[in-house]
PDB file of C-alpha atoms and ligand atoms in Angstrom:
ATOM      1  CA  UNK A  97      -0.022  -0.081   0.135  1.00  0.00           C
ATOM      2  CA  UNK A  98       1.496   3.560  -0.901  1.00  0.00           C
ATOM      3  CA  UNK A  99       1.784   5.634   3.215  1.00  0.00           C
ATOM      4  CA  UNK A 100      -1.637   7.769   2.260  1.00  0.00           C
ATOM      5  CA  UNK A 101      -3.797   4.459   1.239  1.00  0.00           C
ATOM      6  CA  UNK A 102      -2.562   3.617   4.714  1.00  0.00           C
ATOM      7  CA  UNK A 103      -4.121   6.791   5.561  1.00  0.00           C
ATOM      8  CA  UNK A 104      -6.914   6.339   3.693  1.00  0.00           C
ATOM      9  CA  UNK A 105      -7.313   2.548   5.736  1.00  0.00           C
ATOM     10  CA  UNK A 106      -6.956   4.498   8.715  1.00  0.00           C
ATOM     11  CA  UNK A 107      -3.703   2.027   9.304  1.00  0.00           C
ATOM     12  CA  UNK A 108      -1.871   5.910   9.581  1.00  0.00           C
ATOM     13  CA  UNK A 109      -2.896   8.592  11.296  1.00  0.00           C
ATOM     14  CA  UNK A 110      -4.176  12.106   9.582  1.00  0.00           C
ATOM     15  CA  UNK A 111      -5.601  14.912  10.658  1.00  0.00           C
ATOM     16  CA  UNK A 112      -8.381  14.581   7.610  1.00  0.00           C
ATOM     17  CA  UNK A 113     -10.565  17.530   6.944  1.00  0.00           C
ATOM     18  CA  UNK A 114     -13.100  16.593   4.001  1.00  0.00           C
ATOM     19  CA  UNK A 115     -13.604  13.273   2.709  1.00  0.00           C
ATOM     20  CA  UNK A 116     -16.000  11.768  -0.463  1.00  0.00           C
ATOM     21  CA  UNK A 117     -16.623   8.571  -2.548  1.00  0.00           C
ATOM     22  CA  UNK A 118     -13.272  10.038  -4.570  1.00  0.00           C
ATOM     23  CA  UNK A 119     -11.183  11.965  -1.837  1.00  0.00           C
ATOM     24  CA  UNK A 120      -9.733  12.694   1.445  1.00  0.00           C
ATOM     25  CA  UNK A 121      -8.145  15.675   2.321  1.00  0.00           C
ATOM     26  CA  UNK A 122      -5.688  15.790   5.064  1.00  0.00           C
ATOM     27  CA  UNK A 123      -3.428  18.238   6.677  1.00  0.00           C
ATOM     28  CA  UNK A 124       0.587  17.800   5.565  1.00  0.00           C
ATOM     29  CA  UNK A 125       2.379  16.912   8.291  1.00  0.00           C
ATOM     30  CA  UNK A 126       5.262  18.902   7.267  1.00  0.00           C
ATOM     31  CA  UNK A 127       3.137  22.256   6.593  1.00  0.00           C
ATOM     32  CA  UNK A 128       4.988  24.341   3.905  1.00  0.00           C
ATOM     33  CA  UNK A 129       1.965  27.725   5.004  1.00  0.00           C
ATOM     34  CA  UNK A 130      -0.179  28.608   7.818  1.00  0.00           C
ATOM     35  CA  UNK A 131      -2.822  25.825   6.305  1.00  0.00           C
ATOM     36  CA  UNK A 132      -1.895  22.692   3.669  1.00  0.00           C
ATOM     37  CA  UNK A 133      -3.625  20.248   3.283  1.00  0.00           C
ATOM     38  CA  UNK A 134      -3.149  17.309   0.867  1.00  0.00           C
ATOM     39  CA  UNK A 135      -6.067  16.262  -1.516  1.00  0.00           C
ATOM     40  CA  UNK A 136      -5.404  12.265  -2.423  1.00  0.00           C
ATOM     41  CA  UNK A 137      -8.023  10.373  -4.426  1.00  0.00           C
ATOM     42  CA  UNK A 138      -8.904   6.978  -2.604  1.00  0.00           C
ATOM     43  CA  UNK A 139      -7.540   5.576  -5.886  1.00  0.00           C
ATOM     44  CA  UNK A 140      -4.062   5.266  -7.003  1.00  0.00           C
ATOM     45  CA  UNK A 141      -2.925   7.097  -9.866  1.00  0.00           C
ATOM     46  CA  UNK A 142       1.495   6.953  -9.205  1.00  0.00           C
ATOM     47  CA  UNK A 143       1.582   9.760 -10.808  1.00  0.00           C
ATOM     48  CA  UNK A 144      -0.168  12.909 -12.785  1.00  0.00           C
ATOM     49  CA  UNK A 145       1.431  11.953 -16.098  1.00  0.00           C
ATOM     50  CA  UNK A 146       1.053   8.332 -15.746  1.00  0.00           C
ATOM     51  CA  UNK A 147      -3.154   9.861 -15.948  1.00  0.00           C
ATOM     52  CA  UNK A 148      -5.481   8.118 -18.406  1.00  0.00           C
ATOM     53  CA  UNK A 149      -8.685   8.731 -19.936  1.00  0.00           C
ATOM     54  CA  UNK A 150     -10.298   6.553 -17.385  1.00  0.00           C
ATOM     55  CA  UNK A 151      -9.203   8.842 -14.477  1.00  0.00           C
ATOM     56  CA  UNK A 152     -11.233  11.687 -15.801  1.00  0.00           C
ATOM     57  CA  UNK A 153     -13.767  11.547 -13.350  1.00  0.00           C
ATOM     58  CA  UNK A 154     -11.195  10.433 -10.556  1.00  0.00           C
ATOM     59  CA  UNK A 155      -9.095  14.461 -11.464  1.00  0.00           C
ATOM     60  CA  UNK A 156     -11.982  16.472 -12.001  1.00  0.00           C
ATOM     61  CA  UNK A 157     -13.265  15.210  -8.318  1.00  0.00           C
ATOM     62  CA  UNK A 158     -10.658  16.166  -7.075  1.00  0.00           C
ATOM     63  CA  UNK A 159      -9.799  19.929  -8.608  1.00  0.00           C
ATOM     64  CA  UNK A 160     -13.642  19.951  -7.492  1.00  0.00           C
ATOM     65  CA  UNK A 161     -12.191  19.291  -3.302  1.00  0.00           C
ATOM     66  CA  UNK A 162     -10.052  21.909  -3.672  1.00  0.00           C
ATOM     67  CA  UNK A 163     -12.867  24.314  -3.658  1.00  0.00           C
ATOM     68  CA  UNK A 164     -14.371  22.644  -1.426  1.00  0.00           C
ATOM     69  CA  UNK A 165     -12.047  22.475   1.385  1.00  0.00           C
ATOM     70  CA  UNK A 166     -10.697  25.777   0.580  1.00  0.00           C
ATOM     71  CA  UNK A 167     -14.208  26.749   1.534  1.00  0.00           C
ATOM     72  CA  UNK A 168     -14.628  25.163   4.892  1.00  0.00           C
ATOM     73  CA  UNK A 169     -11.130  26.239   5.825  1.00  0.00           C
ATOM     74  CA  UNK A 170     -12.302  30.047   5.151  1.00  0.00           C
ATOM     75  CA  UNK A 171      -9.204  30.374   2.741  1.00  0.00           C
ATOM     76  CA  UNK A 172      -9.846  33.216   0.216  1.00  0.00           C
ATOM     77  CA  UNK A 173      -6.029  33.328  -2.105  1.00  0.00           C
ATOM     78  CA  UNK A 174      -4.515  29.582  -1.868  1.00  0.00           C
ATOM     79  CA  UNK A 175      -2.639  27.816  -4.666  1.00  0.00           C
ATOM     80  CA  UNK A 176      -2.871  24.362  -6.093  1.00  0.00           C
ATOM     81  CA  UNK A 177       0.251  22.072  -6.654  1.00  0.00           C
ATOM     82  CA  UNK A 178       0.994  18.836  -7.603  1.00  0.00           C
ATOM     83  CA  UNK A 179       4.541  17.749  -7.686  1.00  0.00           C
ATOM     84  CA  UNK A 180       5.076  15.282 -10.667  1.00  0.00           C
ATOM     85  CA  UNK A 181       8.616  13.089 -10.223  1.00  0.00           C
ATOM     86  CA  UNK A 182      11.074  13.294  -8.250  1.00  0.00           C
ATOM     87  CA  UNK A 183      12.590  15.796  -9.666  1.00  0.00           C
ATOM     88  CA  UNK A 184       9.307  17.661  -8.900  1.00  0.00           C
ATOM     89  CA  UNK A 185      10.351  16.759  -5.663  1.00  0.00           C
ATOM     90  CA  UNK A 186       7.448  13.885  -5.781  1.00  0.00           C
ATOM     91  CA  UNK A 187       7.904  12.218  -2.672  1.00  0.00           C
ATOM     92  CA  UNK A 188       5.125  10.096  -2.291  1.00  0.00           C
ATOM     93  CA  UNK A 189       3.489   8.082  -5.395  1.00  0.00           C
ATOM     94  CA  UNK A 190      -0.300   8.337  -4.917  1.00  0.00           C
ATOM     95  CA  UNK A 191      -1.149  11.661  -6.815  1.00  0.00           C
ATOM     96  CA  UNK A 192      -1.706  14.062  -4.881  1.00  0.00           C
ATOM     97  CA  UNK A 193      -3.033  18.190  -4.973  1.00  0.00           C
ATOM     98  CA  UNK A 194      -1.399  20.272  -1.700  1.00  0.00           C
ATOM     99  CA  UNK A 195      -3.293  23.067  -0.971  1.00  0.00           C
ATOM    100  CA  UNK A 196      -1.536  26.152  -0.097  1.00  0.00           C
ATOM    101  CA  UNK A 197      -3.727  29.074   1.750  1.00  0.00           C
ATOM    102  CA  UNK A 198      -2.866  30.859   4.672  1.00  0.00           C
ATOM    103  CA  UNK A 199      -0.134  33.366   4.183  1.00  0.00           C
ATOM    104  CA  UNK A 200       1.081  35.279   1.167  1.00  0.00           C
ATOM    105  CA  UNK A 201       2.183  33.464  -1.487  1.00  0.00           C
ATOM    106  CA  UNK A 202       4.923  34.326  -4.412  1.00  0.00           C
ATOM    107  CA  UNK A 203       5.812  33.354  -7.931  1.00  0.00           C
ATOM    108  CA  UNK A 204       7.731  31.809  -9.121  1.00  0.00           C
ATOM    109  CA  UNK A 205       7.341  29.303  -7.244  1.00  0.00           C
ATOM    110  CA  UNK A 206      10.918  27.052  -5.656  1.00  0.00           C
TER     111      UNK A 206
HETATM  112  P1  AMP B 187       5.278  14.882  -2.778  1.00  0.00           P
HETATM  113  O1  AMP B 187       6.170  15.679  -1.940  1.00  0.00           O
HETATM  114  O2  AMP B 187       4.845  16.207  -3.339  1.00  0.00           O
HETATM  115  O3  AMP B 187       5.322  13.697  -2.765  1.00  0.00           O
HETATM  116  O4  AMP B 187       4.523  15.772  -1.160  1.00  0.00           O
HETATM  117  C1  AMP B 187       4.338  14.356  -0.143  1.00  0.00           C
HETATM  118  C2  AMP B 187       3.669  14.963   0.800  1.00  0.00           C
HETATM  119  O5  AMP B 187       3.610  14.469   2.281  1.00  0.00           O
HETATM  120  C3  AMP B 187       4.808  15.839   1.739  1.00  0.00           C
HETATM  121  O6  AMP B 187       4.557  17.270   1.810  1.00  0.00           O
HETATM  122  C4  AMP B 187       5.056  15.970   3.374  1.00  0.00           C
HETATM  123  O7  AMP B 187       5.088  16.136   3.981  1.00  0.00           O
HETATM  124  C5  AMP B 187       3.723  14.456   3.207  1.00  0.00           C
HETATM  125  N1  AMP B 187       3.261  13.633   4.244  1.00  0.00           N
HETATM  126  C6  AMP B 187       4.381  13.079   4.337  1.00  0.00           C
HETATM  127  N2  AMP B 187       4.057  11.647   4.868  1.00  0.00           N
HETATM  128  C7  AMP B 187       2.663  12.119   5.657  1.00  0.00           C
HETATM  129  C8  AMP B 187       1.519  11.815   6.659  1.00  0.00           C
HETATM  130  N3  AMP B 187       2.136  10.998   7.321  1.00  0.00           N
HETATM  131  N4  AMP B 187       0.997  12.942   6.526  1.00  0.00           N
HETATM  132  C9  AMP B 187       0.306  14.357   6.002  1.00  0.00           C
HETATM  133  N5  AMP B 187       1.359  14.080   5.077  1.00  0.00           N
HETATM  134  C10 AMP B 187       3.002  13.665   5.336  1.00  0.00           C
END
């Protein structure tokens, strides 16, 4: 199982802020902003560039979950990040969206 599957299965604890049939969202253990939540599809796609046509609904559900979670947590400005591959800093090979907010975010990102 991936680390995030273990969180979904409640084998590893996490601060879960939102769940639906397709996604789960929980706080990042090493937050990079006052609010740093990971939005994770229940279905494992190892990284974004391995997604296929069959994953279109799941991908869309993840994007929709961002807005739901951001509203729930009272975020107005925020950033959504997907790290694809090791060169982008991906460490967990179970697709996830980073939702970052609660502070002024600089551009370009590092
Ligand atoms: P990435 O580097 O894009 O693959 O993102 C993986 C993220 O998972 C990192 O920001 C980690 O801080 C976070 N992370 C690792 N282990 C846990 C955990 N047990 N609970 C919550 N977040 C975690």
